[in-house]
XYZ file of C-alpha atoms in Angstrom:
334
model
C -0.290 -0.171 -0.200
C 3.109 2.476 1.154
C 4.644 1.451 -2.254
C 1.540 2.805 -4.588
C 1.315 5.517 -2.515
C 4.527 7.061 -2.544
C 4.279 6.074 -6.533
C 1.491 8.679 -6.633
C 2.821 11.751 -5.076
C 6.564 10.761 -7.176
C 5.822 14.660 -9.407
C 4.559 16.573 -6.244
C 5.781 20.043 -5.639
C 6.833 20.404 -1.994
C 4.353 22.415 -0.417
C 1.181 19.747 -2.441
C -1.171 19.113 0.367
C -1.361 15.625 -0.377
C 2.694 15.419 -0.300
C 2.368 16.997 3.205
C -0.238 15.097 4.836
C 1.083 11.937 3.718
C 4.408 12.398 5.472
C 2.808 14.206 8.675
C 1.230 9.895 8.375
C 4.203 8.272 8.122
C 6.368 10.646 10.764
C 8.890 12.321 8.017
C 10.415 14.876 9.598
C 9.431 18.296 7.744
C 11.796 19.785 5.009
C 14.483 22.052 6.492
C 13.678 24.501 3.426
C 10.187 24.925 1.764
C 12.428 26.594 -1.370
C 16.161 27.168 -2.825
C 17.539 29.271 -4.424
C 18.694 28.855 -8.120
C 22.023 30.911 -6.916
C 23.140 27.783 -4.453
C 24.961 24.933 -5.462
C 22.725 21.994 -3.650
C 19.348 21.767 -5.493
C 18.829 18.831 -3.997
C 18.143 17.476 -0.384
C 17.153 14.038 0.820
C 13.906 13.500 4.041
C 15.740 10.003 5.292
C 12.517 7.939 7.468
C 15.200 4.636 8.623
C 12.557 3.014 10.832
C 10.256 3.156 7.649
C 13.339 2.095 5.447
C 12.413 4.725 2.485
C 14.181 7.640 1.844
C 12.626 10.867 -0.876
C 15.011 13.078 -2.785
C 13.568 16.362 -3.835
C 14.582 18.101 -6.932
C 13.912 22.164 -8.168
C 15.917 20.839 -11.661
C 14.987 17.559 -13.463
C 16.028 16.728 -16.290
C 12.562 15.865 -18.082
C 10.233 18.492 -20.000
C 7.298 16.969 -17.930
C 8.561 18.300 -15.064
C 9.678 21.915 -15.704
C 11.483 23.773 -12.461
C 8.454 25.309 -9.607
C 8.810 28.918 -9.401
C 8.676 29.607 -6.153
C 7.085 32.540 -3.634
C 9.861 35.698 -5.324
C 12.988 35.715 -8.109
C 15.576 33.464 -8.351
C 13.218 30.351 -5.829
C 12.043 27.885 -6.550
C 9.841 24.732 -5.087
C 11.365 21.468 -4.379
C 9.859 18.228 -6.378
C 10.195 14.812 -4.855
C 12.169 12.642 -7.744
C 13.721 9.957 -6.114
C 12.545 7.467 -3.833
C 15.133 4.858 -2.175
C 13.681 2.013 -1.018
C 15.007 -0.072 1.748
C 12.604 -1.765 4.122
C 12.246 -5.414 3.552
C 8.789 -5.114 4.798
C 7.141 -3.245 1.545
C 4.964 -5.264 -0.798
C 6.573 -4.282 -4.247
C 5.530 -4.860 -7.242
C 6.988 -7.387 -10.605
C 6.930 -10.204 -7.766
C 10.112 -7.954 -6.120
C 11.354 -8.462 -2.722
C 14.477 -7.233 -0.506
C 17.215 -9.856 0.022
C 16.764 -11.590 -4.121
C 19.847 -13.186 -5.770
C 21.047 -11.533 -9.300
C 19.212 -15.375 -11.098
C 16.126 -15.155 -9.491
C 16.034 -10.416 -10.244
C 16.385 -11.358 -14.284
C 13.830 -14.202 -14.042
C 11.586 -11.290 -12.654
C 12.245 -8.395 -14.476
C 14.379 -10.284 -17.788
C 17.716 -9.658 -19.107
C 19.538 -6.563 -16.920
C 18.837 -2.975 -19.023
C 22.993 -2.155 -18.159
C 25.981 -3.296 -16.865
C 28.488 -1.470 -15.503
C 30.859 -1.085 -18.903
C 28.381 0.246 -20.527
C 28.784 3.688 -18.304
C 32.908 3.095 -17.983
C 35.383 0.834 -18.497
C 36.270 1.995 -15.098
C 33.154 0.555 -13.466
C 34.923 -3.110 -14.442
C 36.306 -5.035 -11.488
C 40.264 -5.635 -11.217
C 39.600 -8.954 -13.381
C 37.729 -7.488 -15.965
C 34.458 -9.107 -14.581
C 31.530 -6.760 -14.593
C 31.265 -4.857 -11.013
C 27.086 -4.403 -11.271
C 23.468 -5.153 -13.304
C 20.801 -2.775 -13.423
C 17.660 -2.533 -14.267
C 15.082 0.323 -15.071
C 11.558 -0.790 -15.461
C 9.099 1.967 -16.532
C 5.809 1.687 -14.084
C 4.069 4.384 -15.784
C 4.722 5.854 -18.896
C 2.281 8.924 -18.464
C 4.353 10.609 -15.758
C 7.815 9.089 -16.809
C 8.145 6.647 -13.779
C 10.314 4.077 -13.752
C 11.512 1.274 -10.473
C 14.865 0.824 -10.417
C 17.125 -2.261 -9.625
C 21.139 -2.388 -8.816
C 23.278 -6.085 -7.845
C 26.578 -7.470 -7.809
C 26.696 -10.797 -8.769
C 27.859 -12.344 -6.418
C 25.044 -9.855 -3.624
C 21.475 -9.802 -3.214
C 19.193 -7.671 -3.818
C 18.898 -4.630 -1.172
C 17.606 -1.664 -2.747
C 15.139 -0.515 -5.167
C 14.515 3.487 -6.329
C 11.657 4.586 -8.223
C 12.127 7.928 -9.522
C 11.393 10.261 -12.076
C 13.144 9.187 -15.638
C 15.790 11.840 -15.697
C 17.118 12.261 -18.831
C 20.988 12.002 -19.533
C 22.362 15.863 -20.943
C 24.277 15.974 -23.770
C 24.013 19.152 -24.684
C 23.114 22.231 -22.174
C 21.265 25.121 -23.709
C 20.558 27.621 -21.403
C 19.466 27.370 -17.647
C 16.308 27.805 -16.919
C 16.731 28.301 -13.241
C 18.453 31.338 -14.324
C 15.177 32.741 -16.439
C 17.049 31.532 -19.862
C 15.605 30.591 -22.665
C 16.331 28.965 -26.099
C 17.217 32.758 -27.178
C 20.483 32.915 -24.718
C 21.579 29.661 -26.173
C 21.174 31.008 -30.437
C 22.961 34.027 -28.896
C 25.916 32.173 -27.423
C 27.900 31.230 -31.064
C 30.337 28.889 -29.642
C 27.670 27.210 -28.057
C 25.123 27.407 -30.998
C 28.072 26.380 -33.523
C 29.103 23.175 -32.088
C 25.530 21.819 -30.917
C 24.061 22.184 -34.002
C 26.219 21.022 -36.199
C 26.206 17.898 -34.289
C 22.717 18.046 -34.460
C 22.294 18.656 -38.099
C 24.164 15.982 -38.579
C 21.984 13.573 -36.483
C 19.256 14.389 -37.976
C 19.800 13.569 -41.533
C 21.161 10.655 -40.857
C 18.619 9.589 -38.501
C 20.604 9.033 -35.326
C 18.244 12.404 -33.862
C 14.185 11.298 -33.277
C 13.440 13.677 -31.013
C 10.640 14.462 -28.234
C 6.949 14.185 -29.284
C 6.883 17.962 -30.136
C 10.526 17.957 -32.455
C 9.489 15.385 -34.424
C 7.319 17.796 -37.100
C 10.632 19.561 -36.885
C 12.907 16.665 -37.527
C 11.013 15.386 -40.765
C 11.274 19.364 -41.393
C 15.232 19.468 -40.995
C 15.587 15.988 -43.417
C 13.684 17.994 -45.510
C 15.775 21.324 -45.404
C 14.784 23.147 -42.846
C 18.037 25.375 -41.537
C 18.452 24.358 -38.114
C 18.286 27.005 -36.372
C 14.583 27.601 -37.471
C 14.092 24.078 -35.543
C 15.497 24.730 -32.518
C 13.385 28.233 -32.801
C 10.825 26.927 -33.610
C 10.808 23.140 -32.019
C 12.733 23.330 -28.964
C 11.277 23.645 -25.974
C 13.559 21.884 -23.421
C 16.948 23.442 -21.896
C 18.819 20.196 -23.051
C 18.931 17.365 -25.790
C 19.278 14.862 -24.196
C 19.903 10.965 -25.066
C 17.489 9.551 -25.039
C 15.967 11.264 -27.494
C 18.137 9.632 -30.341
C 17.462 6.604 -31.741
C 18.343 3.703 -29.434
C 21.330 1.792 -31.344
C 23.533 5.008 -31.570
C 23.089 6.320 -27.932
C 26.594 4.243 -27.351
C 28.053 6.577 -30.040
C 26.236 9.888 -28.930
C 26.746 9.200 -25.507
C 30.397 7.964 -25.838
C 31.645 10.432 -28.655
C 30.270 13.574 -27.015
C 31.377 13.138 -23.171
C 34.516 11.624 -24.076
C 33.458 8.354 -22.258
C 34.814 5.469 -24.500
C 38.133 5.291 -22.852
C 40.090 6.631 -25.540
C 39.656 9.970 -25.664
C 37.998 10.770 -28.505
C 35.126 13.080 -29.008
C 34.060 15.568 -30.719
C 34.490 18.765 -28.292
C 38.120 18.593 -29.848
C 37.311 17.542 -33.031
C 35.281 20.459 -33.906
C 37.492 22.904 -32.013
C 40.520 22.456 -33.912
C 38.511 21.609 -37.619
C 38.791 24.976 -37.408
C 41.731 26.219 -35.469
C 45.632 26.463 -37.642
C 47.861 28.647 -35.425
C 49.222 25.826 -33.753
C 49.496 27.758 -30.130
C 45.442 27.860 -29.882
C 45.192 24.468 -31.298
C 47.255 23.537 -28.064
C 44.902 25.349 -25.644
C 41.579 25.110 -27.940
C 39.675 26.061 -24.812
C 41.689 29.269 -24.230
C 40.308 32.255 -24.453
C 41.842 33.344 -28.269
C 41.514 29.842 -29.597
C 36.774 30.790 -28.475
C 37.646 33.943 -30.200
C 38.599 32.614 -33.313
C 36.169 30.360 -33.159
C 33.579 32.741 -32.712
C 34.032 33.595 -36.086
C 32.951 30.582 -37.697
C 30.365 30.752 -40.219
C 27.752 28.010 -40.968
C 28.273 27.923 -44.619
C 27.974 24.721 -46.909
C 31.683 24.317 -46.722
C 31.794 23.999 -43.062
C 29.224 21.926 -42.695
C 30.653 19.477 -45.509
C 34.391 20.053 -43.649
C 32.429 18.359 -40.111
C 30.058 16.222 -41.336
C 32.955 14.269 -42.632
C 34.962 14.794 -39.584
C 31.426 13.596 -38.444
C 30.853 10.446 -41.064
C 34.761 9.176 -40.466
C 34.312 9.153 -36.272
C 30.775 7.542 -36.848
C 32.544 4.759 -39.359
C 35.607 4.133 -36.747
C 32.880 3.842 -33.960
C 30.634 1.073 -35.508
C 33.776 -0.587 -36.387
C 36.223 -0.702 -33.283
C 34.126 1.745 -30.544
C 37.236 3.968 -31.504
C 40.094 1.306 -30.109
C 42.071 2.098 -33.187
C 41.027 5.931 -33.518
C 43.740 8.557 -33.690
C 43.078 11.238 -30.798
C 43.590 14.094 -33.506
C 41.902 13.892 -36.661
C 44.132 15.666 -39.004
C 42.985 18.601 -41.019
């Protein structure tokens, strides 16, 4: 019963009357903060209930378009939203036949094959002997509210924790900061951020890597038919970021590893883009420096420059599909 109650509360702001009544009924300590400033580095907080075996995480900035920041009582203040719940108790009835203490084979029998293993995130997660350190399962339990159940277990251990949360998308490109009252206009005005992001996005759309959320799919089709990428951002993109989950599943590993430099082979888009347009040795050696950024800000996204970058992206995509960057050179020669 308590499991279902909590599931229905996920996504509600802290000041919601039903959420407050639930917390009071079950003895959760009152939150120390009713609102959080956008200037603080701590945008989340936990409220733990050790006796009940349930911990609640509140967040003012959830990476999911269904849950935008909730504006507080004055400018710069936001109301925390219940976004994540950890269940530790053996006395709670869980869905899908799950109970605490199950071994991996039993979890697999109930949930099917694992969704993710440790090396999918990074090779650094592997054990010293090269074996996987953990396996995890993600099961969407409420599609409308974008709520998922998450279980993780080590091969020789037993299940001792379940998590239920709003599905938080993984940011590939941060476009603007909604907590600072920014919108897509700030992204479009920042030449360097716009140029490299739009180059990748136009290529990804035209090659079928980017699918987009429901509200973007007409725009994706339009870009394939010749709509300028700047118009795509202006007319169709409302989220503060471009998320991994909006790319086609078969290509998400390429996107995640290449954009975020997570392949363990030091091959990534940010460097490839910058070095494609920097010819001065000093600027190439310090491609994140101010001088390099000033030069990059003068890059015009004309057909010639698009052809140049699309060739780089084609090459990296082929390398990933062939050997996951294992045989790639770190720096492509201009």
